[in-house]
Amino acid sequence: MSQSAQELIAEAGERGLAASALACLDRCLPLLDPAPDDLLRPLWQSVAEGGAGWAERLGEVRATLEETDDADSAVLVRKMLGAAPSEWDGAALRAWAEACSLTALELHEQLGGGPLVEAEERRQVRILEFLAGTPSDGPPAAGLRPVLEVSAEARRVLRAVVSRRERGA
């Protein structure tokens, strides 16, 4: 995790922490085969609602995800979801955001490192900076669309990397 990401996580509020961790997890979904792109939608909805229904929705997402893939990367992605706190609490969300950041970087390193890791670091910083720039007194959903767009694009990149590796290229 870059120093900038660490500093931004240290300064982030609950919404930023949850969104940051969730975005890291979201970007790593292609490592769970198969996992639908909208798997985390209920949790994104909770973030948009300022944490409302977080525990219930977290339980739903965990129940949806079957443990079928034994690959090391899939295990790490499942651990990211498993580490999500049941309570919408700043300290717990901060620990989760830090863990997800490090795990996402580790997974990108396993897939080839170099540019993949650098791009993941940039995404983490970009998302945290963007969320830090949204008004804290605004609606909780403010600013989430660009975060989702960054994560969707990163999922496509990671899906292509995984596909190339599976083909042996």
mmCIF file of N, CA and C in Angstrom, residues 26 29 35-44 61:
data_model
loop_
_atom_site.group_PDB
_atom_site.id
_atom_site.type_symbol
_atom_site.label_atom_id
_atom_site.label_comp_id
_atom_site.label_asym_id
_atom_site.label_seq_id
_atom_site.Cartn_x
_atom_site.Cartn_y
_atom_site.Cartn_z
ATOM 1 N N ASP A 26 -14.267 -5.291 -4.953
ATOM 2 C CA ASP A 26 -14.981 -5.271 -6.230
ATOM 3 C C ASP A 26 -14.019 -5.479 -7.399
ATOM 4 N N LEU A 29 -12.996 -9.191 -7.951
ATOM 5 C CA LEU A 29 -14.022 -10.208 -8.206
ATOM 6 C C LEU A 29 -13.703 -11.162 -9.356
ATOM 7 N N ALA A 35 -18.223 -15.274 -10.573
ATOM 8 C CA ALA A 35 -18.805 -14.298 -9.646
ATOM 9 C C ALA A 35 -19.431 -13.189 -10.480
ATOM 10 N N PRO A 36 -20.698 -12.942 -10.278
ATOM 11 C CA PRO A 36 -21.352 -11.892 -11.063
ATOM 12 C C PRO A 36 -20.813 -10.509 -10.699
ATOM 13 N N ASP A 37 -20.766 -9.625 -11.695
ATOM 14 C CA ASP A 37 -20.265 -8.273 -11.464
ATOM 15 C C ASP A 37 -21.080 -7.521 -10.419
ATOM 16 N N ASP A 38 -22.346 -7.880 -10.285
ATOM 17 C CA ASP A 38 -23.209 -7.156 -9.342
ATOM 18 C C ASP A 38 -23.296 -7.833 -7.975
ATOM 19 N N LEU A 39 -22.395 -8.745 -7.694
ATOM 20 C CA LEU A 39 -22.401 -9.471 -6.420
ATOM 21 C C LEU A 39 -22.437 -8.531 -5.222
ATOM 22 N N LEU A 40 -21.692 -7.441 -5.307
ATOM 23 C CA LEU A 40 -21.556 -6.532 -4.168
ATOM 24 C C LEU A 40 -22.576 -5.396 -4.179
ATOM 25 N N ARG A 41 -23.501 -5.418 -5.115
ATOM 26 C CA ARG A 41 -24.483 -4.334 -5.225
ATOM 27 C C ARG A 41 -25.205 -4.038 -3.908
ATOM 28 N N PRO A 42 -25.634 -5.060 -3.144
ATOM 29 C CA PRO A 42 -26.300 -4.740 -1.867
ATOM 30 C C PRO A 42 -25.406 -3.948 -0.910
ATOM 31 N N LEU A 43 -24.120 -4.237 -0.909
ATOM 32 C CA LEU A 43 -23.208 -3.502 -0.027
ATOM 33 C C LEU A 43 -22.981 -2.086 -0.532
ATOM 34 N N TRP A 44 -22.894 -1.924 -1.851
ATOM 35 C CA TRP A 44 -22.786 -0.567 -2.402
ATOM 36 C C TRP A 44 -24.026 0.246 -2.035
ATOM 37 N N VAL A 61 -24.793 -11.124 0.975
ATOM 38 C CA VAL A 61 -23.709 -11.283 0.004
ATOM 39 C C VAL A 61 -22.861 -12.495 0.364
#
